[in-house]
GROMACS .gro file of C-alpha atoms in nm:
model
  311
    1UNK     CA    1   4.140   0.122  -5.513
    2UNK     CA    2   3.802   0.182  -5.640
    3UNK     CA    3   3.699   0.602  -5.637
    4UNK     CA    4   3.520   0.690  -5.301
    5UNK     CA    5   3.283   1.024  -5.291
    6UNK     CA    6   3.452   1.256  -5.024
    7UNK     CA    7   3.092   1.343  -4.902
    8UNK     CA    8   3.033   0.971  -4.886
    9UNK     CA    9   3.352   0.905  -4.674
   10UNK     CA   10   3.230   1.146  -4.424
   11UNK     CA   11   2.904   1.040  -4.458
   12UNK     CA   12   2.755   1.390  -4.504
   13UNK     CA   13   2.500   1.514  -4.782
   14UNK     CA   14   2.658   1.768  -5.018
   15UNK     CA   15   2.495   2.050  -4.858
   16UNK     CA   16   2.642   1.995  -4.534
   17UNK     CA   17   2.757   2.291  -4.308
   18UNK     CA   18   3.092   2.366  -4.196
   19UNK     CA   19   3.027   2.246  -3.881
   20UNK     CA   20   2.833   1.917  -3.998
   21UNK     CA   21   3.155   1.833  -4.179
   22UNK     CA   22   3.427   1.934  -3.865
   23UNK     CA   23   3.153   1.695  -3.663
   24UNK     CA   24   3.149   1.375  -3.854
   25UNK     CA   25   3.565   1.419  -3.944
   26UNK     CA   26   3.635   1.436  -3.565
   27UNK     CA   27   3.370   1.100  -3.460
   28UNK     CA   28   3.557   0.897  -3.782
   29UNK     CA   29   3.898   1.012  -3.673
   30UNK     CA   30   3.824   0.906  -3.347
   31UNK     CA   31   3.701   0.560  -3.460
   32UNK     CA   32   3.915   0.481  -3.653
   33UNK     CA   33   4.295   0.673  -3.533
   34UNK     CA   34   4.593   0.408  -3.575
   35UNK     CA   35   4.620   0.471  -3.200
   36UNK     CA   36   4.277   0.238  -3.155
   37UNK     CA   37   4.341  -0.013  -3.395
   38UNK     CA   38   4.718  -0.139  -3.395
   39UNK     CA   39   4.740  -0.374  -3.661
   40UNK     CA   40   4.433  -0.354  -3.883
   41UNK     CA   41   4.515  -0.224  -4.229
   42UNK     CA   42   4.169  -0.122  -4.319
   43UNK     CA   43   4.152   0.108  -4.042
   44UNK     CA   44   4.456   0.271  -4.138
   45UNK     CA   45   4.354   0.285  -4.480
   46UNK     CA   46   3.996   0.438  -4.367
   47UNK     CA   47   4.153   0.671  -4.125
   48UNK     CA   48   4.391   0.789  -4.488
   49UNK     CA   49   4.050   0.846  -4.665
   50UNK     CA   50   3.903   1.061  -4.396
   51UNK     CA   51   4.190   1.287  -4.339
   52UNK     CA   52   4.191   1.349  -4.741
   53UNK     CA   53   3.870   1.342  -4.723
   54UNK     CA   54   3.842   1.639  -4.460
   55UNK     CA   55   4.130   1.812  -4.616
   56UNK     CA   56   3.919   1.904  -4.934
   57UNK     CA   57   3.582   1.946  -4.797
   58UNK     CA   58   3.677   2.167  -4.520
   59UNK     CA   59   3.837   2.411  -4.759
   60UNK     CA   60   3.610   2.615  -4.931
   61UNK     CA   61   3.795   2.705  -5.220
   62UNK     CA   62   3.867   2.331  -5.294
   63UNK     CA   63   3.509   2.221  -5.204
   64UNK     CA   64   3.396   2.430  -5.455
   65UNK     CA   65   3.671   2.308  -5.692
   66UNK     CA   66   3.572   1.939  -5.619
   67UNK     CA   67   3.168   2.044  -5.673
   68UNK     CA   68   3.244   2.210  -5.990
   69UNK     CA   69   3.508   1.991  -6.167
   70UNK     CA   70   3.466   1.648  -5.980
   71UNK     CA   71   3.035   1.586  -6.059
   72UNK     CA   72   3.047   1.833  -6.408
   73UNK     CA   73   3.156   1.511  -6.595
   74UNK     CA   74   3.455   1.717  -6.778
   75UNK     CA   75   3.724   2.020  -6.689
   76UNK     CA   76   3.701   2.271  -6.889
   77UNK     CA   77   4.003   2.413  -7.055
   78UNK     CA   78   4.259   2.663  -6.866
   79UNK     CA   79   4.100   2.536  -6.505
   80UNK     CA   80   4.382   2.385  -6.387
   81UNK     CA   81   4.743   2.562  -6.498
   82UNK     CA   82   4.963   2.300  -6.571
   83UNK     CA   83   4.771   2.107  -6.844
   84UNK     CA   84   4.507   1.925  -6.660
   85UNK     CA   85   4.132   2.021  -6.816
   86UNK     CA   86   3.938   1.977  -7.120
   87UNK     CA   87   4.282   2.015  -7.358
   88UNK     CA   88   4.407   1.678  -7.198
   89UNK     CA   89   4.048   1.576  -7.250
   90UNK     CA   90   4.011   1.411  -6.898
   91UNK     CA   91   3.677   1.319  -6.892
   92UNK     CA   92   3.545   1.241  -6.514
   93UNK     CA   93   3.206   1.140  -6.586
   94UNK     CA   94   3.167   0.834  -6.404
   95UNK     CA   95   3.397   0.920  -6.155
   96UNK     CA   96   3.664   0.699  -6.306
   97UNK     CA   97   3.994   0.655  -6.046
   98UNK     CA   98   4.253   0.671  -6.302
   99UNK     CA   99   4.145   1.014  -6.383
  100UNK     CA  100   3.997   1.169  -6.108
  101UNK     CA  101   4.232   1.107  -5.852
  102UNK     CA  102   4.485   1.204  -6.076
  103UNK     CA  103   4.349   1.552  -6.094
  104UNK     CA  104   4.285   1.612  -5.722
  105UNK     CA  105   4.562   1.486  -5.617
  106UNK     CA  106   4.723   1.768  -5.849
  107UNK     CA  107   4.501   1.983  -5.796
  108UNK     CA  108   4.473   2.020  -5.408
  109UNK     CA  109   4.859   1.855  -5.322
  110UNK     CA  110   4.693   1.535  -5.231
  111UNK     CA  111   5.049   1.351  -5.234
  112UNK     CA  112   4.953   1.063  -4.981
  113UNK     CA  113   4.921   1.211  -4.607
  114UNK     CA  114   5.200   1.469  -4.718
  115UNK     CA  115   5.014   1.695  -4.957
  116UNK     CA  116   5.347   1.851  -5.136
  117UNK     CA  117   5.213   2.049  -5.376
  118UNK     CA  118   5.446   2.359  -5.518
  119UNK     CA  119   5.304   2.609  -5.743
  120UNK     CA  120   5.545   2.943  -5.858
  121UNK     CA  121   5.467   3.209  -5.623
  122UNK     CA  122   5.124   3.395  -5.636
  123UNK     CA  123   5.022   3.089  -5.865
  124UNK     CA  124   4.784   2.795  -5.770
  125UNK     CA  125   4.709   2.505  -5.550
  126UNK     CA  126   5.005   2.301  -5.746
  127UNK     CA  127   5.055   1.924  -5.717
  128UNK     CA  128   5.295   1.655  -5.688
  129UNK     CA  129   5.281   1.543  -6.045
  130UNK     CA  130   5.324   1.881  -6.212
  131UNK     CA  131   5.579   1.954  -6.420
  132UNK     CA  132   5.748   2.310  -6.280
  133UNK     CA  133   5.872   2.376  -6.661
  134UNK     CA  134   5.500   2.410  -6.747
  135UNK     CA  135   5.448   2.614  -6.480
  136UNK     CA  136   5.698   2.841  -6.653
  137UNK     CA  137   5.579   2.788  -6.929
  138UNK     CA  138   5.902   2.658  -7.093
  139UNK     CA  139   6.094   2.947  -6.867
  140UNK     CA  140   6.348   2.721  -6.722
  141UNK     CA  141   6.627   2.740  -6.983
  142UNK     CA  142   6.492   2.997  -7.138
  143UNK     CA  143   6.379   2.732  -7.443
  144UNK     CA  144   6.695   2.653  -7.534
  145UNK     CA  145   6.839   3.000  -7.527
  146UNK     CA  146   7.061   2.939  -7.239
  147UNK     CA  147   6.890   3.143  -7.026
  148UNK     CA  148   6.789   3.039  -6.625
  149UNK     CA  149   6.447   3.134  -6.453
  150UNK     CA  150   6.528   3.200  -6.121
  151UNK     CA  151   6.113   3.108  -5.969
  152UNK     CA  152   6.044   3.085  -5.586
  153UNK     CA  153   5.765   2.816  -5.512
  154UNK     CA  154   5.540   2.763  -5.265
  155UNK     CA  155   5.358   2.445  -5.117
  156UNK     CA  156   5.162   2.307  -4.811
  157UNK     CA  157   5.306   2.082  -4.600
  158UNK     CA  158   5.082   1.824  -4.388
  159UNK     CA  159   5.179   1.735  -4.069
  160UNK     CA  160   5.014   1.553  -3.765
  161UNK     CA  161   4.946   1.780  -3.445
  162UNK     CA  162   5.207   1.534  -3.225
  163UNK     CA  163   5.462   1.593  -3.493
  164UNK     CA  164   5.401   1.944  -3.489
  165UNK     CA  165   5.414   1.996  -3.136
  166UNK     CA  166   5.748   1.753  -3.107
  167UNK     CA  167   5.891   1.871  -3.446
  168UNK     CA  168   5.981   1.647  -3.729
  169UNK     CA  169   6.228   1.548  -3.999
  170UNK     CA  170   6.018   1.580  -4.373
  171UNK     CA  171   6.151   1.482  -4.708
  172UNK     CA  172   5.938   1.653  -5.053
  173UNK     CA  173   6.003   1.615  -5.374
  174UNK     CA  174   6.049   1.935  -5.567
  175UNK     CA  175   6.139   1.959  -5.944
  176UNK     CA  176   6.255   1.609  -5.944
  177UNK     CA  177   6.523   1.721  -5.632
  178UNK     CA  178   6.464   1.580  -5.269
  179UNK     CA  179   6.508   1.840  -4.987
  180UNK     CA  180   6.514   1.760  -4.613
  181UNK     CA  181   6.376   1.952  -4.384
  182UNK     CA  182   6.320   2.057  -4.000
  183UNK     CA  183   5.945   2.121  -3.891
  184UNK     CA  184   6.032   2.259  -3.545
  185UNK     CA  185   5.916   2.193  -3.197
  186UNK     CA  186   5.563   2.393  -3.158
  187UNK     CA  187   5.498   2.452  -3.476
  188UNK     CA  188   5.143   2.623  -3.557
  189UNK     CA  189   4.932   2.562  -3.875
  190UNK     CA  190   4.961   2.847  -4.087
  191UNK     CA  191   5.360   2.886  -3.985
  192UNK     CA  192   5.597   2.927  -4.277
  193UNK     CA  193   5.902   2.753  -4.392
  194UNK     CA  194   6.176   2.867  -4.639
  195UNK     CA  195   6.449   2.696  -4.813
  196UNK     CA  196   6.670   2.916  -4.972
  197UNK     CA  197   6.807   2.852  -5.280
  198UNK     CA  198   6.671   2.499  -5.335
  199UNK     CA  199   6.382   2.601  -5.563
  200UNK     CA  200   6.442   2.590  -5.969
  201UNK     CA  201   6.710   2.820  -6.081
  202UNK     CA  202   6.832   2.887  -5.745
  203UNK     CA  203   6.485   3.055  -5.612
  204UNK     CA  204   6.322   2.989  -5.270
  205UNK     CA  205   6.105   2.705  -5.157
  206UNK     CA  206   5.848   2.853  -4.959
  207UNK     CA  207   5.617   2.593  -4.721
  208UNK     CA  208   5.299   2.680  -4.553
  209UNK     CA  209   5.244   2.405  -4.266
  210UNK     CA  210   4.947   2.294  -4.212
  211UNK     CA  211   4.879   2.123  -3.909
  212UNK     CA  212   4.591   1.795  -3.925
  213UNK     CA  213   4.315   1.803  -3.678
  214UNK     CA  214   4.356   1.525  -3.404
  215UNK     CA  215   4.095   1.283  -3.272
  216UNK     CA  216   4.213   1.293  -2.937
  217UNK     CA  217   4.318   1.677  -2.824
  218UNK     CA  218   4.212   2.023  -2.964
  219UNK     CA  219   4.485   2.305  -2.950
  220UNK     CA  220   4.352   2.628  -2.826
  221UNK     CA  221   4.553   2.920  -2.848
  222UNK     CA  222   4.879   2.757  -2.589
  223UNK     CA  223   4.625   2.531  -2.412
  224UNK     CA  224   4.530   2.177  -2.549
  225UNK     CA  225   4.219   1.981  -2.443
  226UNK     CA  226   4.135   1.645  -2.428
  227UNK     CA  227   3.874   1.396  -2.298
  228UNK     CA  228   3.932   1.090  -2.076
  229UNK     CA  229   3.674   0.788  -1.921
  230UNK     CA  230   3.656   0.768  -1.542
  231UNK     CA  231   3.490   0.459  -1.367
  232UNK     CA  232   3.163   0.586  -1.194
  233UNK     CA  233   3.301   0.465  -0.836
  234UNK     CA  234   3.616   0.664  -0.896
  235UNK     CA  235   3.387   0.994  -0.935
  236UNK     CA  236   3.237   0.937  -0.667
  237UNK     CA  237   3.482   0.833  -0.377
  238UNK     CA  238   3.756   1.015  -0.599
  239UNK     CA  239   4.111   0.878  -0.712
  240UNK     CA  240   4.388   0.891  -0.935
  241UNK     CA  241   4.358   0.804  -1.339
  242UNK     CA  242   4.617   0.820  -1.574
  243UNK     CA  243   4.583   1.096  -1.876
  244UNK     CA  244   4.778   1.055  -2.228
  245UNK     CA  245   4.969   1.378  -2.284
  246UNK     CA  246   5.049   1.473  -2.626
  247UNK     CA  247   5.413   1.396  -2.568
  248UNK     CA  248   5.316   1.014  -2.499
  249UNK     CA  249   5.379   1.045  -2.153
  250UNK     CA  250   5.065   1.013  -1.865
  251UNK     CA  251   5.024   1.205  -1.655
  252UNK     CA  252   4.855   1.151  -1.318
  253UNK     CA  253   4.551   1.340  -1.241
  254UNK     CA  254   4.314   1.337  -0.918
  255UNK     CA  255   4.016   1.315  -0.968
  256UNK     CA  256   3.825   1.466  -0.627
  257UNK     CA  257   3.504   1.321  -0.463
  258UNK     CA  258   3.140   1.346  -0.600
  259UNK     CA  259   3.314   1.500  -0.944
  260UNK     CA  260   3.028   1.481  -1.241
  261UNK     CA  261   3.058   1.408  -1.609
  262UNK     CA  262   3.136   1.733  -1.815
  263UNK     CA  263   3.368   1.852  -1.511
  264UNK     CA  264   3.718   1.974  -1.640
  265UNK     CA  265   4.064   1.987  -1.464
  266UNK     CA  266   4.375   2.103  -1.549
  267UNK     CA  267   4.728   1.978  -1.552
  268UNK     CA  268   4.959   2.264  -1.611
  269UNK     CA  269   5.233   2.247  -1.815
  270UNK     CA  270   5.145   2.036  -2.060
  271UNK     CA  271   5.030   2.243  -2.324
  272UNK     CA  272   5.163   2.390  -2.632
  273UNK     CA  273   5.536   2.501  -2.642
  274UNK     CA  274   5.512   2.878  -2.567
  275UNK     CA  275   5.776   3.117  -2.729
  276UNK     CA  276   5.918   3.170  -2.370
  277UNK     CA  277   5.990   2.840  -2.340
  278UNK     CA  278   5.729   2.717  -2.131
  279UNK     CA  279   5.400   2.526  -2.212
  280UNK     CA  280   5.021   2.600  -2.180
  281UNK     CA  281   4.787   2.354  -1.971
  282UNK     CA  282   4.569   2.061  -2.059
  283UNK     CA  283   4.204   2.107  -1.994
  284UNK     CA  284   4.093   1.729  -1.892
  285UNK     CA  285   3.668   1.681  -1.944
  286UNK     CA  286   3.585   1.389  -1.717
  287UNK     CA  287   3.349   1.093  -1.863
  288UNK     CA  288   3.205   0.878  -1.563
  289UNK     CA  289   3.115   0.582  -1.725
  290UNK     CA  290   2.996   0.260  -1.602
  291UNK     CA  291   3.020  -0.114  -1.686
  292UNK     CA  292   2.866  -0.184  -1.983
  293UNK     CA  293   2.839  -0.567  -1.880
  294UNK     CA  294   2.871  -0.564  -1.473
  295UNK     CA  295   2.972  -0.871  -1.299
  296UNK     CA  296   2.698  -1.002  -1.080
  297UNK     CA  297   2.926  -0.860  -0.776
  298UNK     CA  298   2.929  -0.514  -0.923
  299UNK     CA  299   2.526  -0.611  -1.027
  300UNK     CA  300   2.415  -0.641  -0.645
  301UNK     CA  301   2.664  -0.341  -0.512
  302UNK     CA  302   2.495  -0.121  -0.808
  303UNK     CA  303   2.155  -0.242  -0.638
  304UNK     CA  304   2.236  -0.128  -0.295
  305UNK     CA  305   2.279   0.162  -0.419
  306UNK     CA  306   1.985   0.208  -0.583
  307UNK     CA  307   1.802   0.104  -0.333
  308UNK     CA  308   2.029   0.376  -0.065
  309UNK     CA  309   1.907   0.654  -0.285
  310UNK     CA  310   1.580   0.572  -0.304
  311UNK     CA  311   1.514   0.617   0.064
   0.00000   0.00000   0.00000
């Protein structure tokens, strides 16, 4: 797949805020979530390019990694531990695929959706194709001389705010050794994961999850949020709709007479897993929308009314 410019997938300039990035990752993720578009490859494949898209610009220490290294033309020597730089000679003028991606994806843990980068601890941003016995330089074995480095290691771990708030069984790839592992139920980005014992030489894996934004809800301390259409008739004479939960389920919420767009409601209880075992709330902002082709039924009823108000 031909090299796409991050700012380009986002369609942002280079100079874009915080804030202008956040905006145009959330209307793409939107457009394009798996959830809207069952089926169609290219929208998956688009909605893969945003979120790794997002997942470097948003970071300032890798945006300023991918200003200096991926548009300079050539990585200096000694920028990236590991081997990656000017001694490999990988030249990036041009923005050639083969090499750039290469380097990112090392660079930043872009291993697919996963990330899965491991670095030795207090080291750097490792990635998927790095060798841990460079890391060591040689240390592992002791060069021969029978000797073992014991090294804890430490990674980032991607996950999708539904599988964070269920839980979910992950597989990386560490050293060349698969390890399984439990994200639990309620899970918060930041939250840290140990395997003991499974790094090289008998050290510790250490995982830092990091939880992707979602299209559809925001989490807010316990509570989540999330937006939902209502027909302009049910706003105004009130009625039930059905709201997606984060757990798949819908839930049934009333919507009262003469409510407005912008109004929120609440559904308690089905919010974030709390610590005491119960859950925050949903905050539900209401969208009265109307048809955007009306039969010639609703045409003449939308008239009426018109013509009611106008009195």
């Amino acid at each position: 797949m031909a090299y796409k410019d991050y700012y380009d997938v986002l369609g942002v300039s280079r100079g874009a805020s915080d804030a202008d990035i956040k905006t145009a990752y959330r209307k793409l993720a939107k457009q394009y979530h798996p959830d809207k578009n069952q089926g169609d490859e290219k929208s998956a494949e688009r909605f893969k390019e945003i979120g790794e898209a997002y997942a470097v610009l948003n970071d300032p220490e890798k945006r300023k990694l991918y200003d200096q290294y991926g548009h300079s033309g050539q990585v200096p020597p000694g920028a990236y531990p590991g081997g990656a730089g000017g001694a490999q000679g990988a030249d990036f003028g041009g923005f050639d695929p083969s090499q750039f991606s290469d380097f990112f994806q090392g660079l930043f843990g872009q291993a697919g959706r996963r990330g899965g980068g491991f670095a030795g601890a207090g080291g750097f941003p490792g990635g998927a194709g790095v060798n841990l016995e460079d890391l060591l330089g040689g240390g592992i074995g002791g060069a021969g001389q029978g000797r073992r480095f014991v090294q804890n290691v430490e990674g980032e771990l991607q996950v999708t705010l539904q599988e964070a708030f269920g839980g979910s069984d992950e597989v990386i790839n560490v050293d060349g050794k698969r390890l399984s592992l439990r994200v639990p139920a309620g899970t918060r980005d930041g939250a840290r994961l140990r395997l003991a014992g499974q790094g090289p030489g008998g050290g510790d894996v250490l995982l830092t999850i990091r939880v992707l934004e979602d299209a559809r809800f925001d989490l807010d301390g316990d509570n989540l949020s999330t937006s939902i259409d209502v027909p302009a008739p049910v706003a105004a004479l009130g009625g039930d709709v059905k709201v997606q939960t984060i757990g798949g389920a819908a839930g049934n919420l009333t919507v009262p007479p003469g409510s407005s767009g912008g109004r929120r409601m609440r559904l308690r209880g089905q919010g974030w897993p709390k610590k005491d075992g119960t859950r925050g709330d949903l905050y539900v902002r209401l969208n009265v929308t109307v048809p955007a082709q009306p039969s010639d039924e609703e045409k003449e009823l939308y008239r009426k009314l018109r013509e009611l108000q106008d009195k």
